[in-house]
Tab-separated table of C-alpha atoms and ligand atoms in Angstrom:
chain	number	residue	atom	x	y	z
A	11	MET	CA	29.940	46.330	-33.991
A	12	GLN	CA	27.903	45.397	-30.913
A	13	GLU	CA	25.031	44.367	-33.194
A	14	GLN	CA	27.343	42.105	-35.182
A	15	ILE	CA	28.677	40.417	-32.029
A	16	VAL	CA	25.103	39.768	-30.824
A	17	ALA	CA	24.210	38.408	-34.294
A	18	LEU	CA	27.298	36.145	-34.191
A	19	PHE	CA	26.323	34.729	-30.770
A	20	ASP	CA	22.751	34.182	-32.002
A	21	LYS	CA	23.969	32.375	-35.096
A	22	VAL	CA	26.499	30.207	-33.222
A	23	ALA	CA	23.860	29.300	-30.599
A	24	SER	CA	21.438	28.249	-33.344
A	25	TYR	CA	24.164	26.118	-35.005
A	26	PHE	CA	25.003	24.486	-31.643
A	27	ALA	CA	21.348	23.451	-31.313
A	28	VAL	CA	21.261	21.694	-34.720
A	29	PRO	CA	22.997	18.387	-33.730
A	30	PHE	CA	20.583	17.979	-30.823
A	31	ALA	CA	17.413	18.566	-32.852
A	32	SER	CA	16.988	14.830	-33.559
A	33	TRP	CA	18.818	11.521	-33.259
A	34	ASN	CA	19.600	11.605	-37.007
A	35	SER	CA	21.101	15.082	-36.859
A	36	PHE	CA	23.240	14.007	-33.879
A	37	LEU	CA	24.502	10.973	-35.833
A	38	ALA	CA	25.287	13.275	-38.796
A	39	ALA	CA	27.218	15.649	-36.504
A	40	ILE	CA	29.436	12.878	-35.113
A	41	GLY	CA	29.835	11.206	-38.528
A	42	GLY	CA	32.960	13.174	-39.410
A	43	VAL	CA	35.088	10.090	-40.122
A	44	PRO	CA	32.863	8.527	-42.849
A	45	ASP	CA	32.105	12.008	-44.188
A	46	ALA	CA	35.839	12.754	-44.564
A	47	LEU	CA	36.198	9.673	-46.766
A	48	LEU	CA	32.944	9.881	-48.744
A	49	ASN	CA	32.190	13.591	-49.188
A	50	ILE	CA	33.925	14.721	-52.368
A	51	GLY	CA	34.071	18.278	-50.995
A	52	THR	CA	36.554	17.171	-48.317
A	53	ILE	CA	40.241	16.870	-49.098
A	54	SER	CA	40.467	13.313	-47.713
A	55	ALA	CA	37.666	11.884	-49.908
A	56	TRP	CA	38.376	8.495	-51.490
A	57	PRO	CA	38.837	9.687	-55.132
A	58	TYR	CA	41.766	11.912	-54.128
A	59	LEU	CA	43.304	9.139	-52.005
A	60	LEU	CA	42.965	6.641	-54.847
A	61	SER	CA	44.383	8.989	-57.495
A	62	SER	CA	47.359	9.825	-55.241
A	63	MET	CA	47.959	6.104	-54.795
A	64	ALA	CA	47.900	5.646	-58.597
A	65	ILE	CA	50.494	8.437	-59.028
A	66	ALA	CA	52.602	6.878	-56.246
A	67	TYR	CA	52.483	3.603	-58.197
A	68	LEU	CA	53.749	5.328	-61.359
A	69	LEU	CA	56.579	6.894	-59.334
A	70	TYR	CA	57.343	3.439	-57.927
A	71	LEU	CA	57.617	2.006	-61.460
A	72	LEU	CA	59.943	4.871	-62.451
A	73	ALA	CA	62.058	4.383	-59.301
A	74	ARG	CA	62.468	0.680	-60.076
A	75	ARG	CA	63.931	1.549	-63.486
A	76	GLN	CA	66.751	3.555	-61.908
A	77	PRO	CA	70.163	1.833	-61.974
A	78	GLY	CA	70.861	0.171	-58.635
A	79	ALA	CA	67.219	0.478	-57.484
A	80	SER	CA	66.330	-1.725	-54.518
A	81	PRO	CA	63.921	-4.588	-55.296
A	82	ARG	CA	61.401	-3.568	-52.627
A	83	SER	CA	57.654	-4.001	-53.068
A	84	PHE	CA	55.176	-1.182	-53.785
A	85	ARG	CA	53.910	-1.575	-50.228
A	86	ALA	CA	57.398	-0.963	-48.830
A	87	PHE	CA	57.881	1.986	-51.234
A	88	ALA	CA	54.550	3.705	-50.503
A	89	PHE	CA	53.842	2.658	-46.902
A	90	PRO	CA	57.173	2.173	-45.087
A	91	ARG	CA	56.801	1.052	-41.466
A	92	GLU	CA	59.217	3.705	-40.205
A	93	VAL	CA	56.803	6.377	-41.455
A	94	TYR	CA	53.384	4.822	-40.941
A	95	ARG	CA	54.229	3.353	-37.499
A	96	HIS	CA	56.199	6.369	-36.289
A	97	ARG	CA	54.914	7.785	-32.991
A	98	SER	CA	54.077	11.072	-34.738
A	99	ALA	CA	51.924	9.233	-37.319
A	100	ILE	CA	50.151	7.306	-34.544
A	101	VAL	CA	49.297	10.615	-32.819
A	102	ASP	CA	47.930	11.792	-36.200
A	103	TYR	CA	45.613	8.771	-36.465
A	104	LYS	CA	44.281	9.177	-32.924
A	105	TYR	CA	43.895	12.957	-33.229
A	106	VAL	CA	42.032	12.766	-36.523
A	107	LEU	CA	39.637	10.045	-35.324
A	108	ILE	CA	38.770	12.020	-32.183
A	109	ASP	CA	38.713	15.431	-33.881
A	110	LEU	CA	36.496	14.392	-36.801
A	111	THR	CA	34.054	12.698	-34.427
A	112	LEU	CA	33.763	15.613	-32.009
A	113	GLN	CA	34.068	18.596	-34.329
A	114	GLY	CA	30.416	18.633	-35.480
A	115	VAL	CA	29.202	19.004	-31.911
A	116	VAL	CA	32.093	20.917	-30.331
A	117	TYR	CA	33.382	23.603	-32.683
A	118	VAL	CA	31.935	23.422	-36.225
A	119	PRO	CA	29.060	25.703	-35.037
A	120	VAL	CA	31.688	28.349	-34.153
A	121	ILE	CA	33.306	27.926	-37.596
A	122	ALA	CA	29.905	28.245	-39.281
A	123	GLY	CA	29.038	31.384	-37.249
A	124	CYS	CA	32.399	33.099	-37.927
A	125	THR	CA	32.171	32.175	-41.623
A	126	TRP	CA	28.681	33.654	-41.858
A	127	LEU	CA	29.683	36.904	-40.104
A	128	SER	CA	32.899	37.247	-42.096
A	129	TYR	CA	31.043	36.836	-45.386
A	130	LYS	CA	28.367	39.378	-44.388
A	131	LEU	CA	31.041	41.833	-43.257
A	132	ALA	CA	32.848	41.634	-46.606
A	133	LEU	CA	29.590	42.147	-48.509
A	134	SER	CA	28.662	45.201	-46.453
A	135	LEU	CA	32.183	46.662	-46.783
A	136	SER	CA	32.019	46.232	-50.548
A	137	GLY	CA	28.667	48.084	-50.695
A	138	GLY	CA	26.485	45.002	-51.190
A	139	ALA	CA	26.911	42.395	-53.898
A	140	ALA	CA	23.998	43.618	-56.013
A	141	ALA	CA	24.583	47.356	-55.670
A	142	SER	CA	26.998	47.599	-58.553
A	143	ALA	CA	25.266	45.038	-60.746
A	144	GLY	CA	25.700	45.713	-64.443
A	145	ALA	CA	24.289	43.990	-67.526
A	146	SER	CA	23.767	40.221	-67.376
A	147	LEU	CA	26.168	38.015	-69.368
A	148	ASN	CA	25.378	34.904	-71.366
A	149	PRO	CA	25.247	31.707	-69.240
A	150	LEU	CA	28.573	30.286	-70.502
A	151	ALA	CA	30.547	33.481	-69.831
A	152	ASP	CA	28.745	33.742	-66.510
A	153	ALA	CA	29.771	30.220	-65.448
A	154	LEU	CA	33.348	30.787	-66.597
A	155	ILE	CA	33.724	34.051	-64.686
A	156	LEU	CA	32.249	32.471	-61.566
A	157	THR	CA	34.617	29.490	-61.820
A	158	VAL	CA	37.699	31.661	-62.323
A	159	ILE	CA	36.800	34.140	-59.549
A	160	THR	CA	35.987	31.283	-57.170
A	161	PHE	CA	39.293	29.579	-57.906
A	162	ILE	CA	41.356	32.745	-57.467
A	163	VAL	CA	39.528	33.674	-54.253
A	164	ILE	CA	39.879	30.204	-52.698
A	165	ASP	CA	43.518	29.909	-53.672
A	166	PHE	CA	44.549	33.380	-52.504
A	167	ALA	CA	42.548	32.993	-49.262
A	168	THR	CA	44.317	29.694	-48.528
A	169	PHE	CA	47.715	31.231	-49.247
A	170	PHE	CA	47.025	34.425	-47.290
A	171	SER	CA	45.656	32.818	-44.121
A	172	HIS	CA	48.638	30.428	-44.178
A	173	TYR	CA	51.006	33.400	-44.602
A	174	LEU	CA	49.375	35.225	-41.664
A	175	MET	CA	49.710	32.158	-39.445
A	176	HIS	CA	53.460	32.175	-40.003
A	177	ARG	CA	53.623	35.949	-39.601
A	178	PHE	CA	51.934	36.410	-36.207
A	179	PRO	CA	53.158	34.497	-33.133
A	180	VAL	CA	49.734	33.859	-31.571
A	181	LEU	CA	48.415	32.400	-34.837
A	182	TRP	CA	51.644	30.459	-35.334
A	183	TYR	CA	51.214	28.557	-32.059
A	184	PHE	CA	47.975	27.055	-33.446
A	185	HIS	CA	49.463	26.368	-36.896
A	186	GLU	CA	52.481	24.788	-35.149
A	187	VAL	CA	50.273	21.735	-34.511
A	188	HIS	CA	50.339	20.961	-38.250
A	189	HIS	CA	54.090	21.580	-38.475
A	190	SER	CA	54.833	19.418	-35.432
A	191	ALA	CA	54.368	16.228	-37.492
A	192	GLU	CA	57.773	14.498	-37.577
A	193	VAL	CA	56.739	12.193	-40.414
A	194	MET	CA	54.067	12.890	-42.992
A	195	THR	CA	51.257	10.662	-44.205
A	196	PRO	CA	48.014	11.658	-45.995
A	197	VAL	CA	46.414	11.780	-42.524
A	198	THR	CA	48.705	14.699	-41.589
A	199	VAL	CA	46.648	17.023	-43.802
A	200	LEU	CA	43.951	16.771	-41.095
A	201	ARG	CA	46.363	17.409	-38.199
A	202	VAL	CA	45.024	20.940	-37.868
A	203	HIS	CA	44.001	22.738	-34.665
A	204	PRO	CA	40.330	23.888	-34.429
A	205	VAL	CA	41.459	27.515	-33.996
A	206	GLU	CA	43.346	27.286	-37.299
A	207	LYS	CA	40.202	25.911	-38.965
A	208	ILE	CA	38.127	28.811	-37.579
A	209	PHE	CA	40.722	31.341	-38.753
A	210	ASN	CA	41.012	29.777	-42.228
A	211	SER	CA	37.250	29.728	-42.662
A	212	ALA	CA	36.853	33.353	-41.545
A	213	VAL	CA	39.599	34.579	-43.922
A	214	GLY	CA	38.153	32.447	-46.753
A	215	ALA	CA	34.624	33.748	-46.150
A	216	PHE	CA	35.779	37.381	-45.966
A	217	LEU	CA	37.664	37.135	-49.243
A	218	GLY	CA	34.775	35.044	-50.624
A	219	GLY	CA	32.452	37.947	-49.819
A	220	LEU	CA	34.707	40.341	-51.718
A	221	GLY	CA	34.811	37.825	-54.595
A	222	ALA	CA	31.009	37.599	-54.594
A	223	ALA	CA	30.794	41.397	-54.815
A	224	ALA	CA	33.272	41.396	-57.721
A	225	TYR	CA	31.254	38.685	-59.451
A	226	ALA	CA	27.989	40.615	-58.986
A	227	ALA	CA	29.628	43.689	-60.509
A	228	ILE	CA	30.849	41.738	-63.555
A	229	ALA	CA	27.974	39.293	-64.131
A	230	GLY	CA	25.087	41.538	-63.141
A	231	HIS	CA	23.503	39.337	-60.477
A	232	LYS	CA	24.205	37.949	-57.048
A	233	VAL	CA	25.898	34.643	-56.399
A	234	ASP	CA	25.032	31.874	-54.003
A	235	PRO	CA	27.684	32.159	-51.266
A	236	LEU	CA	28.044	28.389	-51.099
A	237	THR	CA	29.188	28.361	-54.728
A	238	VAL	CA	31.943	30.847	-53.994
A	239	ILE	CA	33.121	29.186	-50.792
A	240	GLY	CA	32.502	25.632	-52.000
A	241	ILE	CA	34.712	23.402	-54.134
A	242	ASP	CA	35.754	24.768	-57.507
A	243	ILE	CA	36.447	22.640	-60.569
A	244	PHE	CA	40.127	23.751	-60.656
A	245	VAL	CA	40.570	22.771	-57.014
A	246	PHE	CA	38.886	19.443	-57.712
A	247	TYR	CA	41.343	18.626	-60.527
A	248	PHE	CA	44.292	19.820	-58.470
A	249	ARG	CA	43.271	17.427	-55.703
A	250	VAL	CA	42.968	14.568	-58.177
A	251	PHE	CA	46.552	15.108	-59.366
A	252	GLY	CA	48.389	13.811	-56.321
A	253	ILE	CA	47.306	16.125	-53.501
A	254	HIS	CA	48.112	13.463	-50.886
A	255	LEU	CA	51.732	13.158	-51.970
A	256	ARG	CA	52.251	16.571	-50.334
A	257	HIS	CA	51.961	14.985	-46.913
A	258	SER	CA	54.071	11.937	-47.584
A	259	HIS	CA	57.706	10.838	-47.880
A	260	ILE	CA	57.353	10.463	-51.698
A	261	TRP	CA	59.143	13.160	-53.701
A	262	LEU	CA	57.242	14.604	-56.677
A	263	SER	CA	58.594	17.811	-58.207
A	264	TYR	CA	56.982	19.526	-61.207
A	265	GLY	CA	60.341	20.710	-62.569
A	266	THR	CA	61.756	24.230	-62.497
A	267	PHE	CA	59.371	25.895	-64.960
A	268	LEU	CA	56.030	24.464	-63.759
A	269	SER	CA	57.028	24.926	-60.100
A	270	HIS	CA	56.889	28.695	-60.732
A	271	ILE	CA	53.202	28.310	-61.666
A	272	LEU	CA	51.882	25.450	-59.489
A	273	ILE	CA	52.968	24.304	-56.028
A	274	SER	CA	54.206	20.715	-56.293
A	275	PRO	CA	54.061	18.087	-53.523
A	276	ALA	CA	57.862	18.471	-53.160
A	277	GLN	CA	57.437	22.219	-52.576
A	278	HIS	CA	54.944	21.619	-49.755
A	279	GLN	CA	57.308	19.068	-48.214
A	280	ILE	CA	59.966	21.797	-48.282
A	281	HIS	CA	57.493	24.008	-46.376
A	282	HIS	CA	57.545	21.351	-43.602
A	283	SER	CA	61.350	21.038	-43.537
A	284	VAL	CA	63.367	21.887	-40.406
A	285	ASP	CA	66.247	23.215	-42.542
A	286	PRO	CA	66.527	27.019	-41.971
A	287	ARG	CA	66.947	27.467	-45.760
A	288	HIS	CA	63.338	26.293	-46.105
A	289	TYR	CA	61.720	28.401	-43.344
A	290	ASP	CA	58.689	30.393	-44.510
A	291	LYS	CA	58.774	29.119	-48.054
A	292	ASN	CA	55.945	27.856	-50.261
A	293	PHE	CA	52.785	28.892	-48.411
A	294	GLY	CA	50.714	28.348	-51.563
A	295	TYR	CA	48.016	25.761	-52.193
A	296	VAL	CA	47.516	25.501	-55.979
A	297	LEU	CA	49.198	28.532	-57.567
A	298	ALA	CA	52.825	29.493	-57.004
A	299	ILE	CA	52.227	33.122	-58.084
A	300	TRP	CA	51.240	34.269	-54.576
A	301	ASP	CA	54.570	32.997	-53.210
A	302	LEU	CA	56.304	34.645	-56.133
A	303	LEU	CA	54.610	37.976	-55.291
A	304	PHE	CA	55.363	37.663	-51.545
A	305	ARG	CA	58.940	36.538	-52.293
A	306	SER	CA	58.498	33.236	-50.480
A	307	LEU	CA	58.725	30.834	-53.429
A	308	TYR	CA	61.329	28.078	-53.180
A	309	VAL	CA	61.840	25.917	-56.261
A	310	PRO	CA	64.029	22.855	-55.708
A	311	ARG	CA	66.638	22.360	-58.437
A	312	GLN	CA	67.049	18.698	-57.553
A	313	ARG	CA	65.787	16.143	-55.072
A	314	GLU	CA	66.482	17.278	-51.509
A	315	SER	CA	66.778	15.150	-48.394
A	316	LEU	CA	64.280	16.557	-45.892
A	317	GLN	CA	63.613	16.209	-42.198
A	318	PHE	CA	60.121	17.252	-41.078
A	319	GLY	CA	59.007	18.785	-37.789
A	320	LEU	CA	59.877	21.771	-35.624
A	321	ALA	CA	63.391	22.945	-34.861
A	322	GLY	CA	63.917	24.163	-31.306
A	323	THR	CA	60.648	22.831	-29.886
A	324	ASP	CA	60.358	20.108	-27.258
A	325	PRO	CA	58.820	17.027	-29.029
A	326	LYS	CA	56.794	16.421	-25.832
A	327	ASP	CA	54.804	19.588	-26.610
A	328	TYR	CA	52.959	17.627	-29.307
A	329	SER	CA	53.373	13.999	-28.282
A	330	SER	CA	49.720	13.257	-27.469
A	331	VAL	CA	46.233	14.121	-28.675
A	332	ALA	CA	45.577	16.246	-25.577
A	333	ALA	CA	48.855	18.119	-26.172
A	334	LEU	CA	47.832	18.931	-29.763
A	335	TYR	CA	44.687	20.626	-28.453
A	336	ILE	CA	46.117	22.316	-25.337
A	337	THR	CA	49.747	23.300	-26.071
A	338	PRO	CA	48.860	26.129	-28.532
A	339	PHE	CA	46.575	27.786	-25.941
A	340	ARG	CA	49.310	27.497	-23.278
A	341	LYS	CA	51.932	29.022	-25.608
A	342	ALA	CA	49.610	31.753	-26.881
A	343	MET	CA	48.633	32.747	-23.309
A	344	ARG	CA	52.291	32.861	-22.278
A	345	HIS	CA	53.074	35.039	-25.278
A	346	LEU	CA	50.179	37.428	-24.603
A	347	ARG	CA	51.088	37.736	-20.916
A	348	ALA	CA	54.751	38.442	-21.662
A	349	PRO	CA	55.878	42.076	-21.242
A	350	ARG	CA	55.485	44.023	-24.484
A	351	SER	CA	59.246	44.223	-25.100
A	352	ALA	CA	59.577	40.433	-24.736
A	353	ALA	CA	56.500	39.884	-26.936
A	354	ALA	CA	58.083	42.011	-29.645
A	355	GLU	CA	61.425	40.220	-29.336
A	356	PRO	CA	60.730	37.411	-31.849
A	357	ALA	CA	60.634	39.857	-34.760
A	358	ALA	CA	63.194	38.961	-37.394
A	359	PRO	CA	66.363	41.051	-37.513
A	360	ALA	CA	66.238	44.105	-39.766
A	361	GLY	CA	66.792	43.247	-43.392
A	362	GLU	CA	65.678	39.643	-42.967
A	363	ALA	CA	61.943	40.261	-42.612
A	364	ALA	CA	61.037	39.482	-46.205
A	365	VAL	CA	62.575	36.046	-46.111
A	366	ASP	CA	62.566	35.180	-42.438
A	367	LEU	CA	59.084	35.546	-41.018
A	368	SER	CA	59.482	32.113	-39.590
A	369	GLY	CA	57.242	30.652	-36.980
A	370	HIS	CA	60.186	28.346	-36.287
A	371	LYS	CA	62.142	31.373	-35.141
A	372	LEU	CA	59.178	32.871	-33.344
A	373	VAL	CA	58.879	29.794	-31.198
A	374	ALA	CA	62.439	29.902	-29.922
A	375	PRO	CA	62.125	32.747	-27.339
A	376	ASP	CA	59.160	30.970	-25.790
A	377	LYS	CA	61.197	27.937	-24.800
B	412	LIG	ZN1	52.786	26.345	-42.569
B	413	LIG	ZN1	51.209	20.683	-44.671
């Protein structure tokens, strides 16, 4: 254990040195804003924004056909002032500009170090990726298995780390930053605290390591870790089909049947709702099966009127960029310092645990 901690510090220190190796590497480290728009591996890359806009336009055309539809323009339909100029949206814009610029120098090295250690740990726990290698498959079967394993690993890791953040109070305080958005725009997807990013990456890398070991056992050779942790073709297509409508005011449901298989934008909006009926529902990213298994799936039968944000939390807690960074640490410290009985108090009442793991509830005793 001590060896691993020393190795982690070594790795993080070497990553921290990278941006300062040359002027070009420093510019690359602070170039998070253009990278977020141009790098197809990032969720906010331009093809996903454009395709979401195209789907929004189709929904606009459908809405205009409804009897009694208002004659508003596409701009008013897709970019209403009350959403895009809301104080919560303005905090999003400022936070994302600052966070993307600083992250490469300030905390991405920690993410990279934790990801590396987590992946190594999973490989060593699973006995080494090559140890159980069997006979090699043909290249097509090989590629297919890798794609499917990668997709399942990424999707379950995303679901599971999200689930854990709602389950444990200290993690919830950092995830609360994302839920504190009172209106949602595509920028809200990046309203994520650095600690949440570190946690997500570590969980993803750990499960990625287990996936790599499974792949080695099936395909007969090792896999490049970047392929397992990187973007998968299924995830790419999922992003193309309206990923940015999830963080928006535009309702897009997949219907009752498909919503049991894939998480629709409407289902993620329900995840952000302040209505107690919606607490701790729809943690999933692409597949709905994880929510089905964990009994947290909520499928809307019809269009629902939603209010986003946090119930029972002072809006001032997240009203500025500085607050988004600092408030979770303040709340987590207060929780950890609380006497054990008080710290245990937020647990859901007996019998409700399966459906009421809510961070919304967990926050209440802290106020
Ligand atoms: Zn959440
Ligand atoms: Zn969200």
